[in-house]
Amino acid sequence: MSANYQVRAVADAVLYEGYLLYPYRANSRKNQSRWQFGVLGPPGAEAAGIGENDTLSAQLLVQPHGQPAVSVVVRFLQLQHRAAERDVGGGRYEPVDELVAGPRSWLSWDEAVEREISFGPFDPAELEAAQTHPIVVASGTDIETVDGGRLVRTRRELRGELSIAAEQDGALARLTVTARNTAGPAADKDEAIAVSLIGTHLIAEVTGGEFVSLLEPPPSALKAAARCHQHRCFPVLAGSPGMHDLMLVSPIILYDYPEIAEQSEGALYDACEIDEILTLRIMTMTDEEKAEARATDARAAEIIDRCDSMSPEAMLNLHGALRNPHAMTERPGLIPEIPEGVDWWDPLADNAVNPEIDAVLVNGVRVSRGSRVRLHPSRRADAQDLFFADRIALVTSVHEDVDGDQHVGVVLEDDPAADLHDWYGRYLYFAPDEVEPLAQ
């Protein structure tokens, strides 16, 4: 599987997340108002309460290796209204909510069309003054003749812009990439969504350099990463693990190198629902309900057909997979290993660890209960953590989870209730690279 394919598979999942929700029927209330991530509404729509914010912006760090060049792809959906019209003879048609012809039927419904626009390559050295490039998608009308009538698909013109700028941050280049909707003001919710950029996200690629992870930046880039600001999105490294030339700027918070589970049989669109549960629900739908879903949207029809034809083996595969929680890169530490032959869920495994005496090495310093550390929150997407930046804390425990990740439990040194928190085990938890050992 090529890295580009991996990135686009995840990007497509982002593009369509929430596009259509179970039970995939137009008469379902939750499908009568489009709900997706990354919607860029027309200017003023958010303030008027009829749409969403018009901007998405991200800052990326590039480590140059020679002469870097950055390309950006903007991807989104354009709303497309499908009107069903019945043939009444004499070349005349009348709009209907549902057009029925034998075993097939079509509902009037809002579909969507994928749009992808590429920009660049850009030389960061030439971006001290921001460059702005237009995004224009033409309006259009398509007519499809079907038994008993026709389907008329109409699209509104979309207008937007992509801005990109760069500045130096030590040895790194910080890129600011902004996608914005520049359509005219909308009168109501229907008009606002019709001229919105839906599911907007970016794919950035660099040559002659590499992107820096903002989730787990190297020590030399920690401060630069902390200075990066994001608006309605977050950039993560994409492609095969270890690659640094692709970054996905997603309106859904992901981890570096996200991927589609190999057990997944296909997209379900339903807001991160568990595949197995959703597939079982679809299998319980009546034939009439399935027919309504097929009439609603071609993508819904694909879901129904796929679930109806799923083999027992494929269904069993959705039930889950047990992965070796210790098959990870070993990290230097002092937490005892679970004895060989003992599974992590076996109660005997508990005898191998003791958070109150276990330790972890941080920059060559042994950190355990009683150690003083300075906090540098950087990994977690919790705004509350920002209040603890540069605070002094006392280590209370060191833990390792079943995935092999280590966690340092602390209480704040200047917290009057620190002893109480320690007594009943209410700790703050940070990764080892988020704490700085201090002299005792």
Coordinates of C-alpha atoms in Angstrom, one line a residue:
M1 CA 0.0 0.0 0.0
S2 CA 1.5 3.3 -1.0
A3 CA 1.7 6.2 1.4
N4 CA -0.4 8.3 -0.9
Y5 CA -3.1 5.7 -0.9
Q6 CA -3.0 5.5 2.9
V7 CA -3.3 9.3 3.3
R8 CA -6.2 9.5 0.9
A9 CA -8.1 6.6 2.5
V10 CA -8.0 8.5 5.8
A11 CA -8.7 11.8 4.1
D12 CA -11.8 10.3 2.4
A13 CA -13.0 9.1 5.9
V14 CA -12.6 12.7 7.1
L15 CA -14.3 14.1 4.0
Y16 CA -17.4 12.0 4.5
E17 CA -17.6 11.6 8.3
G18 CA -21.2 12.5 9.2
Y19 CA -22.3 12.7 5.5
L20 CA -25.2 10.4 6.1
L21 CA -26.3 8.9 9.4
Y22 CA -28.0 5.6 10.3
P23 CA -30.7 4.6 9.3
Y24 CA -29.5 6.4 6.1
R25 CA -33.0 7.6 5.2
A26 CA -34.2 11.0 4.2
N27 CA -37.1 10.9 6.6
S28 CA -34.8 10.4 9.5
R29 CA -34.7 13.8 11.4
K30 CA -30.9 13.7 11.9
N31 CA -30.5 13.4 8.1
Q32 CA -32.7 16.4 7.4
S33 CA -30.0 18.8 8.5
R34 CA -26.5 18.1 7.2
W35 CA -24.0 17.6 10.0
Q36 CA -20.3 17.2 9.2
F37 CA -16.8 18.3 10.3
G38 CA -14.8 21.0 8.6
V39 CA -17.8 23.0 7.2
L40 CA -16.7 26.5 6.1
G41 CA -19.8 28.6 5.9
P42 CA -20.2 31.9 4.1
P43 CA -19.0 35.0 5.9
G44 CA -21.5 36.1 8.5
A45 CA -23.3 32.8 8.7
E46 CA -21.9 31.9 12.1
A47 CA -22.8 35.2 13.7
A48 CA -26.3 35.0 12.2
G49 CA -26.8 31.5 13.5
I50 CA -27.5 30.0 10.1
G51 CA -24.1 28.3 9.4
E52 CA -20.6 27.7 10.5
N53 CA -17.4 29.7 10.8
D54 CA -15.9 30.6 7.4
T55 CA -12.2 29.8 8.2
L56 CA -9.9 26.9 8.9
S57 CA -6.2 27.6 9.7
A58 CA -3.2 25.6 10.7
Q59 CA 0.5 26.2 11.4
L60 CA 3.1 23.5 10.3
L61 CA 6.8 23.3 11.0
V62 CA 9.3 22.3 8.3
Q63 CA 12.8 21.2 8.9
P64 CA 14.7 22.2 5.7
H65 CA 17.1 19.8 4.0
G66 CA 18.4 21.9 1.2
Q67 CA 15.8 23.9 -0.7
P68 CA 12.3 22.9 0.6
A69 CA 9.1 23.2 -1.5
V70 CA 5.6 22.7 -0.1
S71 CA 2.5 21.8 -2.0
V72 CA -1.1 21.9 -0.6
V73 CA -4.2 20.2 -1.7
V74 CA -7.6 21.5 -0.5
R75 CA -10.4 18.9 -0.5
F76 CA -14.0 19.5 0.3
L77 CA -17.6 18.5 -0.7
Q78 CA -19.9 20.7 -2.8
L79 CA -23.6 20.3 -2.0
Q80 CA -25.7 19.1 -4.9
H81 CA -29.5 19.2 -4.8
R82 CA -31.2 16.2 -6.5
A83 CA -34.7 17.1 -7.5
A84 CA -37.0 14.2 -8.6
E85 CA -39.4 15.1 -11.4
R86 CA -42.2 13.0 -12.8
D87 CA -42.9 12.9 -16.5
V88 CA -46.5 14.2 -17.0
G89 CA -46.3 14.1 -20.8
G90 CA -45.9 16.6 -23.5
G91 CA -42.3 17.3 -22.5
R92 CA -43.5 18.5 -19.1
Y93 CA -42.3 17.5 -15.7
E94 CA -43.5 18.1 -12.1
P95 CA -41.4 18.1 -9.0
V96 CA -42.2 15.2 -6.6
D97 CA -40.8 14.1 -3.2
E98 CA -40.4 10.6 -4.6
L99 CA -40.2 9.2 -8.1
V100 CA -41.2 5.5 -8.3
A101 CA -40.6 3.3 -11.3
G102 CA -41.2 -0.4 -10.8
P103 CA -38.8 -1.7 -8.1
R104 CA -36.7 1.5 -8.1
S105 CA -37.4 4.8 -6.5
W106 CA -35.6 8.1 -6.1
L107 CA -36.2 10.8 -3.4
S108 CA -35.5 14.5 -3.7
W109 CA -32.3 14.8 -1.7
D110 CA -29.1 16.8 -1.2
E111 CA -26.1 14.8 -2.4
A112 CA -22.5 16.1 -2.6
V113 CA -19.7 16.2 -5.1
E114 CA -16.0 15.8 -4.2
R115 CA -13.8 18.7 -5.0
E116 CA -10.0 18.8 -4.9
I117 CA -7.8 21.8 -5.8
S118 CA -3.9 21.8 -5.7
F119 CA -1.6 24.7 -5.0
G120 CA 2.1 25.0 -5.2
P121 CA 4.8 24.1 -4.9
F122 CA 5.8 27.0 -2.7
D123 CA 9.3 28.0 -1.6
P124 CA 9.0 28.9 2.1
A125 CA 11.8 31.5 1.7
E126 CA 9.5 33.4 -0.7
L127 CA 6.5 33.4 1.6
E128 CA 7.4 36.1 4.0
A129 CA 4.5 38.0 2.5
A130 CA 1.5 35.8 2.5
Q131 CA 0.2 34.6 -0.9
T132 CA -3.5 34.3 -1.5
H133 CA -5.0 32.1 -4.2
P134 CA -8.6 31.9 -5.2
I135 CA -10.8 28.8 -4.9
V136 CA -13.6 28.8 -7.4
V137 CA -16.0 25.9 -8.2
A138 CA -18.6 26.7 -10.9
S139 CA -22.3 26.2 -10.5
G140 CA -23.9 23.6 -12.6
T141 CA -27.0 21.6 -13.6
D142 CA -27.1 18.0 -14.7
I143 CA -30.2 16.1 -15.9
E144 CA -30.5 12.3 -15.7
T145 CA -33.4 10.6 -17.4
V146 CA -34.9 7.7 -15.5
D147 CA -38.0 5.5 -15.9
G148 CA -41.0 7.7 -15.4
G149 CA -39.2 11.0 -15.1
R150 CA -35.9 12.6 -14.5
L151 CA -33.4 13.7 -11.8
V152 CA -32.3 17.3 -11.9
R153 CA -29.1 18.0 -10.0
T154 CA -28.1 21.6 -9.3
R155 CA -25.1 23.1 -7.6
R156 CA -24.4 26.6 -6.4
E157 CA -21.1 28.3 -7.2
L158 CA -18.5 28.1 -4.4
R159 CA -15.9 30.8 -3.7
G160 CA -13.0 30.7 -1.3
E161 CA -9.3 31.3 -1.0
L162 CA -6.2 29.6 0.3
S163 CA -3.6 31.8 2.0
I164 CA -0.1 30.6 2.8
A165 CA 2.8 32.4 4.6
A166 CA 6.1 31.4 6.2
E167 CA 8.3 32.7 8.9
Q168 CA 11.5 31.5 10.5
D169 CA 11.6 30.0 13.9
G170 CA 15.2 29.2 14.6
A171 CA 16.3 26.5 12.2
L172 CA 12.7 25.7 11.3
A173 CA 10.2 27.3 8.9
R174 CA 6.7 27.8 10.3
L175 CA 4.0 27.7 7.6
T176 CA 0.6 29.3 8.2
V177 CA -2.0 27.8 5.8
T178 CA -5.6 29.2 5.8
A179 CA -8.6 28.1 3.9
R180 CA -11.5 30.6 3.9
N181 CA -15.0 30.8 2.4
T182 CA -15.5 34.1 0.5
A183 CA -19.0 33.6 -0.8
G184 CA -21.6 36.4 -0.5
P185 CA -23.9 36.6 2.6
A186 CA -26.5 33.9 2.8
A187 CA -30.2 34.6 3.6
D188 CA -31.0 31.3 5.5
K189 CA -29.6 27.9 6.6
D190 CA -30.4 26.3 3.3
E191 CA -28.6 28.9 1.3
A192 CA -25.7 28.9 3.8
I193 CA -25.0 25.1 3.5
A194 CA -25.5 25.3 -0.3
V195 CA -22.5 27.6 -0.6
S196 CA -20.4 26.1 2.1
L197 CA -17.2 24.1 1.7
I198 CA -18.1 20.8 3.5
G199 CA -15.7 18.4 5.1
T200 CA -12.8 20.8 4.3
H201 CA -9.3 19.4 5.0
L202 CA -5.8 19.9 3.6
I203 CA -3.0 17.5 2.5
A204 CA 0.4 19.1 2.5
E205 CA 3.6 17.6 1.0
V206 CA 7.1 18.8 1.3
T207 CA 10.2 18.0 -0.7
G208 CA 13.7 19.1 0.3
G209 CA 12.8 19.0 3.9
E210 CA 10.5 17.3 6.4
F211 CA 7.5 18.1 8.6
V212 CA 7.9 18.1 12.3
S213 CA 5.3 16.2 14.4
L214 CA 3.3 18.6 16.5
L215 CA 2.0 15.8 18.7
E216 CA 5.4 14.4 19.6
P217 CA 8.0 17.0 18.5
P218 CA 11.7 16.3 19.0
P219 CA 13.3 18.1 21.9
S220 CA 14.8 20.7 19.6
A221 CA 11.4 21.6 18.3
L222 CA 9.3 21.6 21.5
K223 CA 9.2 25.3 22.0
A224 CA 8.6 26.0 18.3
A225 CA 5.7 23.4 18.3
A226 CA 4.2 25.1 21.4
R227 CA 4.1 28.4 19.5
C228 CA 2.0 26.9 16.6
H229 CA -1.7 27.9 16.6
Q230 CA -4.5 26.0 15.0
H231 CA -8.1 27.1 14.2
R232 CA -10.7 24.3 13.8
C233 CA -8.2 21.7 12.7
F234 CA -5.0 19.9 13.7
P235 CA -2.1 18.8 11.5
V236 CA -0.7 15.2 11.9
L237 CA 2.0 13.3 10.0
A238 CA 0.5 11.0 7.4
G239 CA 1.5 8.0 5.3
S240 CA 3.7 5.1 6.5
P241 CA 5.1 5.4 10.0
G242 CA 8.4 7.2 10.0
M243 CA 7.7 9.3 6.9
H244 CA 7.8 13.1 7.3
D245 CA 6.9 14.4 3.9
L246 CA 3.1 14.3 4.2
M247 CA 0.8 16.0 6.6
L248 CA -3.0 15.8 6.9
V249 CA -4.6 18.9 8.3
S250 CA -7.9 17.5 9.6
P251 CA -10.9 19.1 11.3
I252 CA -11.1 15.9 13.3
I253 CA -8.3 15.5 15.9
L254 CA -6.3 12.4 14.9
Y255 CA -2.9 10.9 15.9
D256 CA 0.2 10.8 13.7
Y257 CA 0.0 8.3 10.9
P258 CA -3.7 7.5 11.2
E259 CA -5.0 4.6 9.2
I260 CA -8.2 2.8 8.4
A261 CA -8.5 -0.5 10.3
E262 CA -7.9 -3.4 8.0
Q263 CA -11.0 -5.1 9.4
S264 CA -13.2 -2.4 8.0
E265 CA -15.3 -3.5 5.0
G266 CA -16.0 0.1 3.8
A267 CA -17.2 3.5 4.8
L268 CA -20.2 3.9 7.0
Y269 CA -20.1 7.7 7.5
D270 CA -21.8 7.6 10.8
A271 CA -19.8 9.9 13.1
C272 CA -17.2 7.3 14.3
E273 CA -19.7 4.6 15.1
I274 CA -18.3 1.1 15.7
D275 CA -18.5 -0.8 12.4
E276 CA -19.7 -4.1 13.9
I277 CA -22.6 -2.4 15.9
L278 CA -23.7 -0.3 12.9
T279 CA -23.5 -3.3 10.5
L280 CA -25.7 -5.3 12.9
R281 CA -28.2 -2.5 13.0
I282 CA -28.4 -2.3 9.3
M283 CA -29.0 -6.0 9.1
T284 CA -32.0 -5.6 11.3
M285 CA -33.7 -3.0 9.0
T286 CA -36.8 -4.2 7.2
D287 CA -36.9 -4.5 3.4
E288 CA -39.0 -1.3 3.3
E289 CA -36.5 0.6 5.4
K290 CA -33.6 -0.6 3.2
A291 CA -35.5 0.4 0.1
E292 CA -36.0 3.9 1.5
A293 CA -32.2 4.2 2.3
R294 CA -31.3 3.1 -1.3
A295 CA -33.7 5.7 -2.6
T296 CA -32.1 8.4 -0.5
D297 CA -28.5 8.3 -1.7
A298 CA -26.3 6.2 -3.9
R299 CA -23.8 5.9 -1.1
A300 CA -26.4 4.7 1.3
A301 CA -27.4 2.1 -1.3
E302 CA -23.8 0.9 -1.4
I303 CA -23.8 0.5 2.4
I304 CA -27.0 -1.5 2.4
D305 CA -25.8 -3.8 -0.4
R306 CA -22.4 -4.4 1.2
C307 CA -24.0 -5.3 4.6
D308 CA -26.6 -7.5 2.9
S309 CA -23.8 -9.5 1.1
M310 CA -21.3 -9.6 3.9
S311 CA -19.9 -13.1 4.6
P312 CA -19.9 -14.6 8.0
E313 CA -16.1 -14.5 8.0
A314 CA -16.1 -10.7 7.2
M315 CA -18.7 -10.2 10.0
L316 CA -16.6 -12.1 12.5
N317 CA -13.6 -10.0 11.4
L318 CA -15.4 -6.9 12.6
H319 CA -15.6 -8.3 16.1
G320 CA -12.1 -7.0 16.8
A321 CA -8.5 -8.1 17.0
L322 CA -6.2 -8.6 19.9
R323 CA -2.9 -7.0 19.3
N324 CA 0.3 -7.6 21.3
P325 CA 0.4 -4.6 23.7
H326 CA 4.2 -5.0 24.1
A327 CA 5.0 -5.1 20.4
M328 CA 6.3 -1.5 20.4
T329 CA 9.6 0.3 20.3
E330 CA 11.2 -0.2 23.7
R331 CA 11.7 2.9 25.7
P332 CA 14.3 3.3 28.4
G333 CA 12.8 3.0 31.8
L334 CA 12.8 1.2 35.2
I335 CA 9.4 -0.3 35.3
P336 CA 9.7 -4.1 35.8
E337 CA 8.8 -6.3 32.8
I338 CA 5.7 -8.6 33.1
P339 CA 7.1 -12.1 33.3
E340 CA 7.4 -14.0 30.1
G341 CA 4.4 -16.2 29.5
V342 CA 2.1 -14.0 31.6
D343 CA -0.6 -12.1 29.7
W344 CA -1.2 -8.5 30.6
W345 CA -4.8 -9.3 31.6
D346 CA -3.7 -12.1 34.0
P347 CA -3.9 -11.0 37.6
L348 CA -0.4 -12.3 38.1
A349 CA 0.8 -9.5 35.9
D350 CA -0.1 -7.0 38.6
N351 CA 2.6 -8.4 40.8
A352 CA 5.2 -7.2 38.4
V353 CA 4.5 -3.5 38.8
N354 CA 4.1 -1.1 41.7
P355 CA 3.4 2.5 40.7
E356 CA 4.6 3.8 44.1
I357 CA 8.1 2.5 43.7
D358 CA 8.5 2.1 39.9
A359 CA 10.5 4.7 38.1
V360 CA 11.2 6.1 34.6
L361 CA 14.3 7.7 33.1
V362 CA 13.9 11.2 31.9
N363 CA 16.9 12.8 30.2
G364 CA 19.0 10.2 32.1
V365 CA 17.5 11.1 35.5
R366 CA 15.6 8.6 37.5
V367 CA 12.0 9.9 38.2
S368 CA 9.9 8.2 40.8
R369 CA 7.6 9.0 43.7
G370 CA 9.0 12.1 45.6
S371 CA 10.8 13.5 42.6
R372 CA 10.3 17.2 41.8
V373 CA 9.6 18.1 38.2
R374 CA 8.6 21.0 36.1
L375 CA 5.6 20.4 33.8
H376 CA 5.6 21.1 30.1
P377 CA 2.3 19.9 28.7
S378 CA 2.5 19.2 25.0
R379 CA 0.9 15.9 24.0
R380 CA -2.7 16.0 25.1
A381 CA -5.6 18.0 23.5
D382 CA -6.8 19.2 26.9
A383 CA -7.0 23.0 27.3
Q384 CA -6.9 22.5 31.1
D385 CA -3.3 21.2 30.8
L386 CA -2.2 24.7 29.6
F387 CA -2.8 26.0 33.1
F388 CA -0.1 23.6 34.4
A389 CA 2.6 24.8 32.0
D390 CA 5.9 25.5 33.9
R391 CA 4.3 24.6 37.3
I392 CA 6.4 22.6 39.8
A393 CA 5.0 19.2 40.8
L394 CA 5.8 16.3 43.0
V395 CA 5.7 12.8 41.4
T396 CA 3.4 10.4 43.2
S397 CA 3.5 7.4 40.9
V398 CA 4.8 6.0 37.6
H399 CA 2.5 3.8 35.5
E400 CA 2.7 1.8 32.3
D401 CA -0.5 0.9 30.4
V402 CA -1.2 -2.2 28.3
D403 CA 0.0 -0.4 25.2
G404 CA 3.5 0.1 26.7
D405 CA 3.0 3.9 27.2
Q406 CA 4.4 5.3 30.5
H407 CA 2.6 7.9 32.6
V408 CA 3.8 10.0 35.5
G409 CA 1.3 10.9 38.2
V410 CA 1.9 14.2 40.0
V411 CA 0.3 16.7 42.4
L412 CA 1.2 20.4 42.2
E413 CA 3.8 21.4 44.8
D414 CA 2.0 24.7 45.6
D415 CA -1.5 23.2 45.8
P416 CA -2.7 23.5 49.4
A417 CA -4.7 20.3 48.8
A418 CA -1.8 18.3 47.5
D419 CA -1.6 16.0 50.5
L420 CA -5.4 15.4 50.2
H421 CA -5.1 14.6 46.5
D422 CA -2.3 12.2 47.1
W423 CA -4.2 10.5 49.9
Y424 CA -7.2 9.6 47.7
G425 CA -5.3 9.2 44.5
R426 CA -6.4 12.2 42.5
Y427 CA -3.4 12.8 40.3
L428 CA -2.6 14.7 37.1
Y429 CA -0.9 12.5 34.5
F430 CA 1.8 13.4 32.0
A431 CA 4.0 11.6 29.6
P432 CA 7.7 11.3 30.6
D433 CA 8.7 13.8 27.9
E434 CA 6.3 16.4 29.4
V435 CA 8.2 16.6 32.7
E436 CA 11.6 18.1 33.5
P437 CA 13.4 16.6 36.4
L438 CA 14.5 19.2 39.1
A439 CA 17.0 19.1 41.9
Q440 CA 15.5 17.7 45.1

